[in-house]
């Protein structure tokens, strides 16, 4: 099967010209932003974006602004040829009109970019408040990088809607605020987390870093989230009880827990009890040098 089954663009001008042609035909366009190393979770986002005969743009760009100098930018997996082949097969199987936007760093950051935030120059987008908590507590640069590159993609592609995965729930909350605050004329769609059908581990590009032994233990966090979800369904709304349920399962397998949070879906503030607006139960843990995240939604849908 040929990888030419999808259009591949490397410049802003190419994408905009293609998008204008679709606009003239009255076609809707969905955007799926990715950093590549695609797996079944990404392909499910593409399927969601391609519903109702919409054309789909999948961006593949390892965004330097999301990384700190000590993080894994240099070693982050870059598998563009394999990614395009997967997308081509998926597009043919599901009869999708699909394009890949795989720009260079200089195309996305024409004034240059460094991972050293103190030396960065140019235009960046920040969503204050929601970006500094949870994941932002240990990665204060991360959501500034996400908001910046996604806002660029929104301007380049001009999608009718953009699809993101629930696994990155804080990212979804930050981007929802950005879409509202900056009046982007699009709909943000959050698709359910895609999990391993055998043990429930959330699919992630970083799972490939896990050893066989680590891979066996990693799903314990999700088992804890499920236990807490069952407690909530039975009427438990207290923070300590719900977090304790997660911690108990995770600690059975010796997971190195970084944090467990029960937060408001509106502003990500920490909750002592779950009210009528519901809550996000989330956390991060490490398996050796690999950092993983997961969450469940309690009492609301995004």
mmCIF file of C-alpha atoms in Angstrom:
data_model
loop_
_atom_site.group_PDB
_atom_site.id
_atom_site.type_symbol
_atom_site.label_atom_id
_atom_site.label_comp_id
_atom_site.label_asym_id
_atom_site.label_seq_id
_atom_site.Cartn_x
_atom_site.Cartn_y
_atom_site.Cartn_z
ATOM 1 C CA UNK A 1 0.000 0.000 0.000
ATOM 2 C CA UNK A 2 1.531 3.293 -1.061
ATOM 3 C CA UNK A 3 2.140 6.102 1.400
ATOM 4 C CA UNK A 4 1.034 8.507 -1.354
ATOM 5 C CA UNK A 5 -2.569 7.701 -0.413
ATOM 6 C CA UNK A 6 -2.388 10.813 1.797
ATOM 7 C CA UNK A 7 -1.222 14.278 0.805
ATOM 8 C CA UNK A 8 1.932 15.354 2.641
ATOM 9 C CA UNK A 9 2.674 19.043 3.111
ATOM 10 C CA UNK A 10 5.748 20.654 4.631
ATOM 11 C CA UNK A 11 4.961 24.365 4.290
ATOM 12 C CA UNK A 12 2.259 26.703 5.534
ATOM 13 C CA UNK A 13 1.559 27.871 1.979
ATOM 14 C CA UNK A 14 0.841 24.317 0.799
ATOM 15 C CA UNK A 15 -1.613 23.622 3.605
ATOM 16 C CA UNK A 16 -3.430 26.912 3.121
ATOM 17 C CA UNK A 17 -3.807 26.330 -0.608
ATOM 18 C CA UNK A 18 -5.215 22.844 0.005
ATOM 19 C CA UNK A 19 -7.567 24.201 2.683
ATOM 20 C CA UNK A 20 -8.875 26.900 0.338
ATOM 21 C CA UNK A 21 -9.725 24.231 -2.225
ATOM 22 C CA UNK A 22 -11.726 22.324 0.368
ATOM 23 C CA UNK A 23 -13.492 25.507 1.448
ATOM 24 C CA UNK A 24 -14.554 26.101 -2.143
ATOM 25 C CA UNK A 25 -16.030 22.594 -2.211
ATOM 26 C CA UNK A 26 -17.907 23.187 1.057
ATOM 27 C CA UNK A 27 -15.975 20.452 2.883
ATOM 28 C CA UNK A 28 -15.554 20.525 6.636
ATOM 29 C CA UNK A 29 -12.025 20.074 8.006
ATOM 30 C CA UNK A 30 -10.922 18.455 11.256
ATOM 31 C CA UNK A 31 -7.451 18.875 12.741
ATOM 32 C CA UNK A 32 -5.592 16.256 14.801
ATOM 33 C CA UNK A 33 -2.372 17.760 16.227
ATOM 34 C CA UNK A 34 0.312 15.166 17.070
ATOM 35 C CA UNK A 35 4.035 14.888 17.695
ATOM 36 C CA UNK A 36 4.209 11.693 15.640
ATOM 37 C CA UNK A 37 5.161 8.187 16.805
ATOM 38 C CA UNK A 38 1.541 7.375 16.018
ATOM 39 C CA UNK A 39 -0.325 4.531 17.691
ATOM 40 C CA UNK A 40 -3.894 3.232 17.769
ATOM 41 C CA UNK A 41 -4.956 6.085 20.029
ATOM 42 C CA UNK A 42 -3.953 8.658 17.429
ATOM 43 C CA UNK A 43 -5.720 6.713 14.693
ATOM 44 C CA UNK A 44 -8.915 6.745 16.737
ATOM 45 C CA UNK A 45 -8.672 10.552 16.894
ATOM 46 C CA UNK A 46 -8.333 10.576 13.106
ATOM 47 C CA UNK A 47 -11.452 8.418 12.792
ATOM 48 C CA UNK A 48 -13.353 10.844 15.024
ATOM 49 C CA UNK A 49 -12.155 13.804 12.969
ATOM 50 C CA UNK A 50 -13.154 12.124 9.700
ATOM 51 C CA UNK A 51 -16.756 11.485 10.699
ATOM 52 C CA UNK A 52 -19.490 12.884 8.443
ATOM 53 C CA UNK A 53 -17.143 13.006 5.426
ATOM 54 C CA UNK A 54 -14.921 15.730 6.872
ATOM 55 C CA UNK A 55 -11.423 16.077 5.477
ATOM 56 C CA UNK A 56 -8.705 15.571 8.101
ATOM 57 C CA UNK A 57 -5.353 17.256 8.635
ATOM 58 C CA UNK A 58 -2.935 15.395 10.928
ATOM 59 C CA UNK A 59 -0.025 17.564 11.997
ATOM 60 C CA UNK A 60 3.210 15.764 12.879
ATOM 61 C CA UNK A 61 5.619 18.113 14.605
ATOM 62 C CA UNK A 62 7.893 17.575 17.597
ATOM 63 C CA UNK A 63 7.461 20.977 19.173
ATOM 64 C CA UNK A 64 10.647 22.281 20.846
ATOM 65 C CA UNK A 65 8.701 24.811 22.915
ATOM 66 C CA UNK A 66 7.121 21.968 24.910
ATOM 67 C CA UNK A 67 10.496 20.706 26.139
ATOM 68 C CA UNK A 68 12.870 22.011 28.785
ATOM 69 C CA UNK A 69 16.633 21.800 28.172
ATOM 70 C CA UNK A 70 16.932 18.661 30.358
ATOM 71 C CA UNK A 71 14.010 16.807 28.741
ATOM 72 C CA UNK A 72 13.914 14.251 25.932
ATOM 73 C CA UNK A 73 13.625 16.448 22.810
ATOM 74 C CA UNK A 74 16.656 14.893 21.128
ATOM 75 C CA UNK A 75 15.543 11.318 21.795
ATOM 76 C CA UNK A 76 11.797 11.781 21.280
ATOM 77 C CA UNK A 77 10.791 9.200 18.638
ATOM 78 C CA UNK A 78 10.617 10.553 15.098
ATOM 79 C CA UNK A 79 8.997 8.044 12.760
ATOM 80 C CA UNK A 80 7.537 10.143 9.950
ATOM 81 C CA UNK A 81 7.743 7.507 7.197
ATOM 82 C CA UNK A 82 6.063 4.878 9.382
ATOM 83 C CA UNK A 83 3.483 7.413 10.583
ATOM 84 C CA UNK A 84 2.517 8.348 7.029
ATOM 85 C CA UNK A 85 2.224 4.668 6.110
ATOM 86 C CA UNK A 86 -0.116 4.075 9.077
ATOM 87 C CA UNK A 87 -2.224 7.085 8.141
ATOM 88 C CA UNK A 88 -2.376 5.999 4.510
ATOM 89 C CA UNK A 89 -3.619 2.541 5.452
ATOM 90 C CA UNK A 90 -6.112 4.060 7.906
ATOM 91 C CA UNK A 91 -7.376 6.561 5.331
ATOM 92 C CA UNK A 92 -7.942 3.828 2.768
ATOM 93 C CA UNK A 93 -9.617 1.521 5.272
ATOM 94 C CA UNK A 94 -12.017 4.240 6.432
ATOM 95 C CA UNK A 95 -12.336 6.097 3.104
ATOM 96 C CA UNK A 96 -10.975 9.347 4.520
ATOM 97 C CA UNK A 97 -9.711 12.459 2.790
ATOM 98 C CA UNK A 98 -6.518 12.995 4.753
ATOM 99 C CA UNK A 99 -3.488 15.255 4.618
ATOM 100 C CA UNK A 100 -0.360 15.307 6.757
ATOM 101 C CA UNK A 101 1.276 18.589 7.741
ATOM 102 C CA UNK A 102 4.882 17.835 8.718
ATOM 103 C CA UNK A 103 6.650 21.196 8.931
ATOM 104 C CA UNK A 104 10.254 21.911 9.817
ATOM 105 C CA UNK A 105 11.116 23.769 13.006
ATOM 106 C CA UNK A 106 12.032 26.842 10.960
ATOM 107 C CA UNK A 107 8.640 26.761 9.206
ATOM 108 C CA UNK A 108 6.797 26.840 12.538
ATOM 109 C CA UNK A 109 9.226 29.180 14.305
ATOM 110 C CA UNK A 110 10.584 31.495 11.579
ATOM 111 C CA UNK A 111 12.422 33.599 14.168
ATOM 112 C CA UNK A 112 14.063 30.530 15.694
ATOM 113 C CA UNK A 113 13.390 28.588 18.886
ATOM 114 C CA UNK A 114 15.429 27.304 21.800
ATOM 115 C CA UNK A 115 14.317 25.126 24.701
ATOM 116 C CA UNK A 116 15.894 27.656 27.073
ATOM 117 C CA UNK A 117 12.881 29.822 27.851
ATOM 118 C CA UNK A 118 15.035 32.702 29.084
ATOM 119 C CA UNK A 119 16.560 32.976 25.591
ATOM 120 C CA UNK A 120 13.357 32.609 23.577
ATOM 121 C CA UNK A 121 12.331 35.528 21.404
ATOM 122 C CA UNK A 122 9.146 36.129 19.452
ATOM 123 C CA UNK A 123 5.453 35.485 20.000
ATOM 124 C CA UNK A 124 4.128 32.912 22.474
ATOM 125 C CA UNK A 125 0.687 32.136 23.889
ATOM 126 C CA UNK A 126 0.038 31.524 27.588
ATOM 127 C CA UNK A 127 -3.137 30.438 29.368
ATOM 128 C CA UNK A 128 -2.590 31.680 32.902
ATOM 129 C CA UNK A 129 -4.058 29.861 35.877
ATOM 130 C CA UNK A 130 -4.693 26.416 34.436
ATOM 131 C CA UNK A 131 -1.158 26.067 33.049
ATOM 132 C CA UNK A 132 0.718 26.366 36.354
ATOM 133 C CA UNK A 133 -0.954 23.540 38.307
ATOM 134 C CA UNK A 134 -0.785 19.731 38.031
ATOM 135 C CA UNK A 135 1.488 18.975 35.055
ATOM 136 C CA UNK A 136 2.501 22.614 35.019
ATOM 137 C CA UNK A 137 3.877 22.291 38.538
ATOM 138 C CA UNK A 138 6.858 20.283 37.327
ATOM 139 C CA UNK A 139 6.844 21.429 33.679
ATOM 140 C CA UNK A 140 6.099 25.183 33.806
ATOM 141 C CA UNK A 141 7.159 25.614 30.157
ATOM 142 C CA UNK A 142 4.963 22.842 28.765
ATOM 143 C CA UNK A 143 1.533 24.426 28.304
ATOM 144 C CA UNK A 144 3.013 27.649 26.985
ATOM 145 C CA UNK A 145 4.566 25.535 24.253
ATOM 146 C CA UNK A 146 1.336 23.621 23.639
ATOM 147 C CA UNK A 147 -0.826 26.747 23.463
ATOM 148 C CA UNK A 148 1.652 28.451 21.141
ATOM 149 C CA UNK A 149 1.987 25.634 18.619
ATOM 150 C CA UNK A 150 -1.720 24.764 18.637
ATOM 151 C CA UNK A 151 -2.693 28.398 18.077
ATOM 152 C CA UNK A 152 -0.300 28.423 15.101
ATOM 153 C CA UNK A 153 -1.911 25.253 13.734
ATOM 154 C CA UNK A 154 -5.380 26.742 14.167
ATOM 155 C CA UNK A 155 -4.343 29.797 12.121
ATOM 156 C CA UNK A 156 -2.576 27.712 9.472
ATOM 157 C CA UNK A 157 -5.212 25.014 8.933
ATOM 158 C CA UNK A 158 -8.370 27.002 9.820
ATOM 159 C CA UNK A 159 -10.169 23.818 10.935
ATOM 160 C CA UNK A 160 -13.850 23.643 11.749
ATOM 161 C CA UNK A 161 -12.952 21.521 14.759
ATOM 162 C CA UNK A 162 -9.888 19.991 16.401
ATOM 163 C CA UNK A 163 -9.735 16.611 18.133
ATOM 164 C CA UNK A 164 -7.677 15.853 21.239
ATOM 165 C CA UNK A 165 -7.486 12.813 23.511
ATOM 166 C CA UNK A 166 -8.795 12.699 27.070
ATOM 167 C CA UNK A 167 -5.545 11.153 28.290
ATOM 168 C CA UNK A 168 -4.053 14.653 28.133
ATOM 169 C CA UNK A 169 -6.974 16.107 30.070
ATOM 170 C CA UNK A 170 -5.193 19.197 31.394
ATOM 171 C CA UNK A 171 -4.106 20.033 27.867
ATOM 172 C CA UNK A 172 -7.754 19.799 26.820
ATOM 173 C CA UNK A 173 -8.779 22.176 29.607
ATOM 174 C CA UNK A 174 -6.032 24.666 28.751
ATOM 175 C CA UNK A 175 -6.882 24.614 25.051
ATOM 176 C CA UNK A 176 -10.611 24.932 25.736
ATOM 177 C CA UNK A 177 -9.838 28.132 27.670
ATOM 178 C CA UNK A 178 -7.620 29.376 24.839
ATOM 179 C CA UNK A 179 -10.300 28.744 22.218
ATOM 180 C CA UNK A 180 -12.804 30.671 24.330
ATOM 181 C CA UNK A 181 -10.506 33.545 25.284
ATOM 182 C CA UNK A 182 -9.052 34.123 21.814
ATOM 183 C CA UNK A 183 -12.362 33.572 19.993
ATOM 184 C CA UNK A 184 -11.129 30.828 17.694
ATOM 185 C CA UNK A 185 -14.009 29.952 15.330
ATOM 186 C CA UNK A 186 -13.836 26.196 15.878
ATOM 187 C CA UNK A 187 -15.091 23.413 18.125
ATOM 188 C CA UNK A 188 -12.729 21.528 20.413
ATOM 189 C CA UNK A 189 -13.602 17.822 20.563
ATOM 190 C CA UNK A 190 -12.277 15.561 23.339
ATOM 191 C CA UNK A 191 -12.219 11.860 22.463
ATOM 192 C CA UNK A 192 -12.102 9.114 25.127
ATOM 193 C CA UNK A 193 -8.733 7.683 26.113
ATOM 194 C CA UNK A 194 -7.770 4.637 24.049
ATOM 195 C CA UNK A 195 -6.506 1.811 26.264
ATOM 196 C CA UNK A 196 -4.856 -1.555 25.956
ATOM 197 C CA UNK A 197 -7.821 -3.965 25.851
ATOM 198 C CA UNK A 198 -6.013 -6.453 28.084
ATOM 199 C CA UNK A 199 -4.987 -4.335 31.063
ATOM 200 C CA UNK A 200 -6.338 -0.805 30.473
ATOM 201 C CA UNK A 201 -3.022 1.027 30.240
ATOM 202 C CA UNK A 202 -3.560 4.254 28.307
ATOM 203 C CA UNK A 203 -1.825 4.173 24.939
ATOM 204 C CA UNK A 204 1.081 6.607 24.829
ATOM 205 C CA UNK A 205 4.093 7.186 22.620
ATOM 206 C CA UNK A 206 6.233 6.914 25.748
ATOM 207 C CA UNK A 207 5.063 3.361 26.519
ATOM 208 C CA UNK A 208 7.791 2.107 24.178
ATOM 209 C CA UNK A 209 10.357 3.195 26.776
ATOM 210 C CA UNK A 210 9.004 0.720 29.355
ATOM 211 C CA UNK A 211 10.840 -2.521 30.045
ATOM 212 C CA UNK A 212 8.784 -5.721 30.063
ATOM 213 C CA UNK A 213 8.756 -5.678 33.865
ATOM 214 C CA UNK A 214 7.712 -2.020 34.013
ATOM 215 C CA UNK A 215 5.001 -2.623 31.430
ATOM 216 C CA UNK A 216 3.509 -5.317 33.675
ATOM 217 C CA UNK A 217 3.324 -2.981 36.668
ATOM 218 C CA UNK A 218 2.288 0.254 34.922
ATOM 219 C CA UNK A 219 -1.492 -0.480 34.711
ATOM 220 C CA UNK A 220 -1.800 -0.435 38.512
ATOM 221 C CA UNK A 221 -2.476 3.309 38.419
ATOM 222 C CA UNK A 222 -5.445 2.849 36.122
ATOM 223 C CA UNK A 223 -6.753 0.049 38.359
ATOM 224 C CA UNK A 224 -6.660 2.581 41.186
ATOM 225 C CA UNK A 225 -8.567 5.116 39.103
ATOM 226 C CA UNK A 226 -11.197 2.459 38.383
ATOM 227 C CA UNK A 227 -11.517 1.642 42.098
ATOM 228 C CA UNK A 228 -12.048 5.331 42.857
ATOM 229 C CA UNK A 229 -14.579 5.597 40.031
ATOM 230 C CA UNK A 230 -16.508 2.675 41.542
ATOM 231 C CA UNK A 231 -16.477 4.401 44.931
ATOM 232 C CA UNK A 232 -17.818 7.592 43.363
ATOM 233 C CA UNK A 233 -20.578 5.621 41.646
ATOM 234 C CA UNK A 234 -21.477 4.243 45.087
ATOM 235 C CA UNK A 235 -21.801 7.765 46.513
ATOM 236 C CA UNK A 236 -18.314 8.587 47.798
ATOM 237 C CA UNK A 237 -17.404 12.218 47.060
ATOM 238 C CA UNK A 238 -14.632 12.789 49.632
ATOM 239 C CA UNK A 239 -11.195 13.668 48.301
ATOM 240 C CA UNK A 240 -9.159 11.616 50.743
ATOM 241 C CA UNK A 241 -11.093 8.406 50.185
ATOM 242 C CA UNK A 242 -10.923 8.660 46.407
ATOM 243 C CA UNK A 243 -7.228 9.498 46.297
ATOM 244 C CA UNK A 244 -6.464 6.755 48.825
ATOM 245 C CA UNK A 245 -8.109 4.205 46.531
ATOM 246 C CA UNK A 246 -5.789 5.188 43.692
ATOM 247 C CA UNK A 247 -2.722 5.256 45.894
ATOM 248 C CA UNK A 248 -3.443 1.835 47.387
ATOM 249 C CA UNK A 249 -3.509 0.107 44.016
ATOM 250 C CA UNK A 250 -0.487 2.009 42.694
ATOM 251 C CA UNK A 251 1.634 1.321 45.742
ATOM 252 C CA UNK A 252 0.916 -2.411 45.526
ATOM 253 C CA UNK A 253 3.082 -2.409 42.401
ATOM 254 C CA UNK A 254 5.619 0.025 43.769
ATOM 255 C CA UNK A 255 4.817 2.844 41.365
ATOM 256 C CA UNK A 256 6.736 6.069 41.963
ATOM 257 C CA UNK A 257 3.775 8.441 42.270
ATOM 258 C CA UNK A 258 4.455 12.073 41.457
ATOM 259 C CA UNK A 259 0.994 13.387 42.279
ATOM 260 C CA UNK A 260 -2.688 12.427 42.493
ATOM 261 C CA UNK A 261 -5.224 15.204 42.015
ATOM 262 C CA UNK A 262 -8.966 15.673 42.422
ATOM 263 C CA UNK A 263 -9.659 18.884 40.551
ATOM 264 C CA UNK A 264 -12.442 21.057 39.212
ATOM 265 C CA UNK A 265 -13.153 20.657 35.489
ATOM 266 C CA UNK A 266 -13.740 24.407 35.297
ATOM 267 C CA UNK A 267 -10.449 25.832 36.597
ATOM 268 C CA UNK A 268 -8.439 22.775 37.771
ATOM 269 C CA UNK A 269 -8.488 23.939 41.381
ATOM 270 C CA UNK A 270 -8.190 21.149 43.952
ATOM 271 C CA UNK A 271 -11.447 19.891 45.471
ATOM 272 C CA UNK A 272 -12.147 18.536 48.927
ATOM 273 C CA UNK A 273 -15.455 17.078 47.784
ATOM 274 C CA UNK A 274 -17.070 16.507 44.421
ATOM 275 C CA UNK A 275 -20.075 18.726 43.784
ATOM 276 C CA UNK A 276 -22.619 18.922 41.007
ATOM 277 C CA UNK A 277 -20.009 20.040 38.435
ATOM 278 C CA UNK A 278 -18.062 16.798 38.815
ATOM 279 C CA UNK A 279 -14.294 16.377 38.994
ATOM 280 C CA UNK A 280 -11.154 15.187 37.241
ATOM 281 C CA UNK A 281 -9.233 12.473 39.079
ATOM 282 C CA UNK A 282 -5.753 12.405 37.588
ATOM 283 C CA UNK A 283 -2.138 11.724 38.337
ATOM 284 C CA UNK A 284 1.392 11.120 37.158
ATOM 285 C CA UNK A 285 3.911 8.433 38.032
ATOM 286 C CA UNK A 286 7.323 7.268 36.945
ATOM 287 C CA UNK A 287 8.584 3.916 35.795
ATOM 288 C CA UNK A 288 12.335 4.357 35.873
ATOM 289 C CA UNK A 289 13.024 7.370 33.662
ATOM 290 C CA UNK A 290 9.618 7.184 31.929
ATOM 291 C CA UNK A 291 6.865 9.489 33.128
ATOM 292 C CA UNK A 292 3.220 8.484 32.552
ATOM 293 C CA UNK A 293 -0.119 10.219 33.157
ATOM 294 C CA UNK A 294 -3.747 9.114 33.307
ATOM 295 C CA UNK A 295 -7.167 10.269 34.483
ATOM 296 C CA UNK A 296 -10.864 9.505 34.806
ATOM 297 C CA UNK A 297 -13.790 11.912 34.721
ATOM 298 C CA UNK A 298 -16.163 11.741 37.678
ATOM 299 C CA UNK A 299 -19.679 13.114 37.309
ATOM 300 C CA UNK A 300 -19.257 14.986 34.013
ATOM 301 C CA UNK A 301 -18.332 14.560 30.377
ATOM 302 C CA UNK A 302 -16.050 16.952 28.538
#
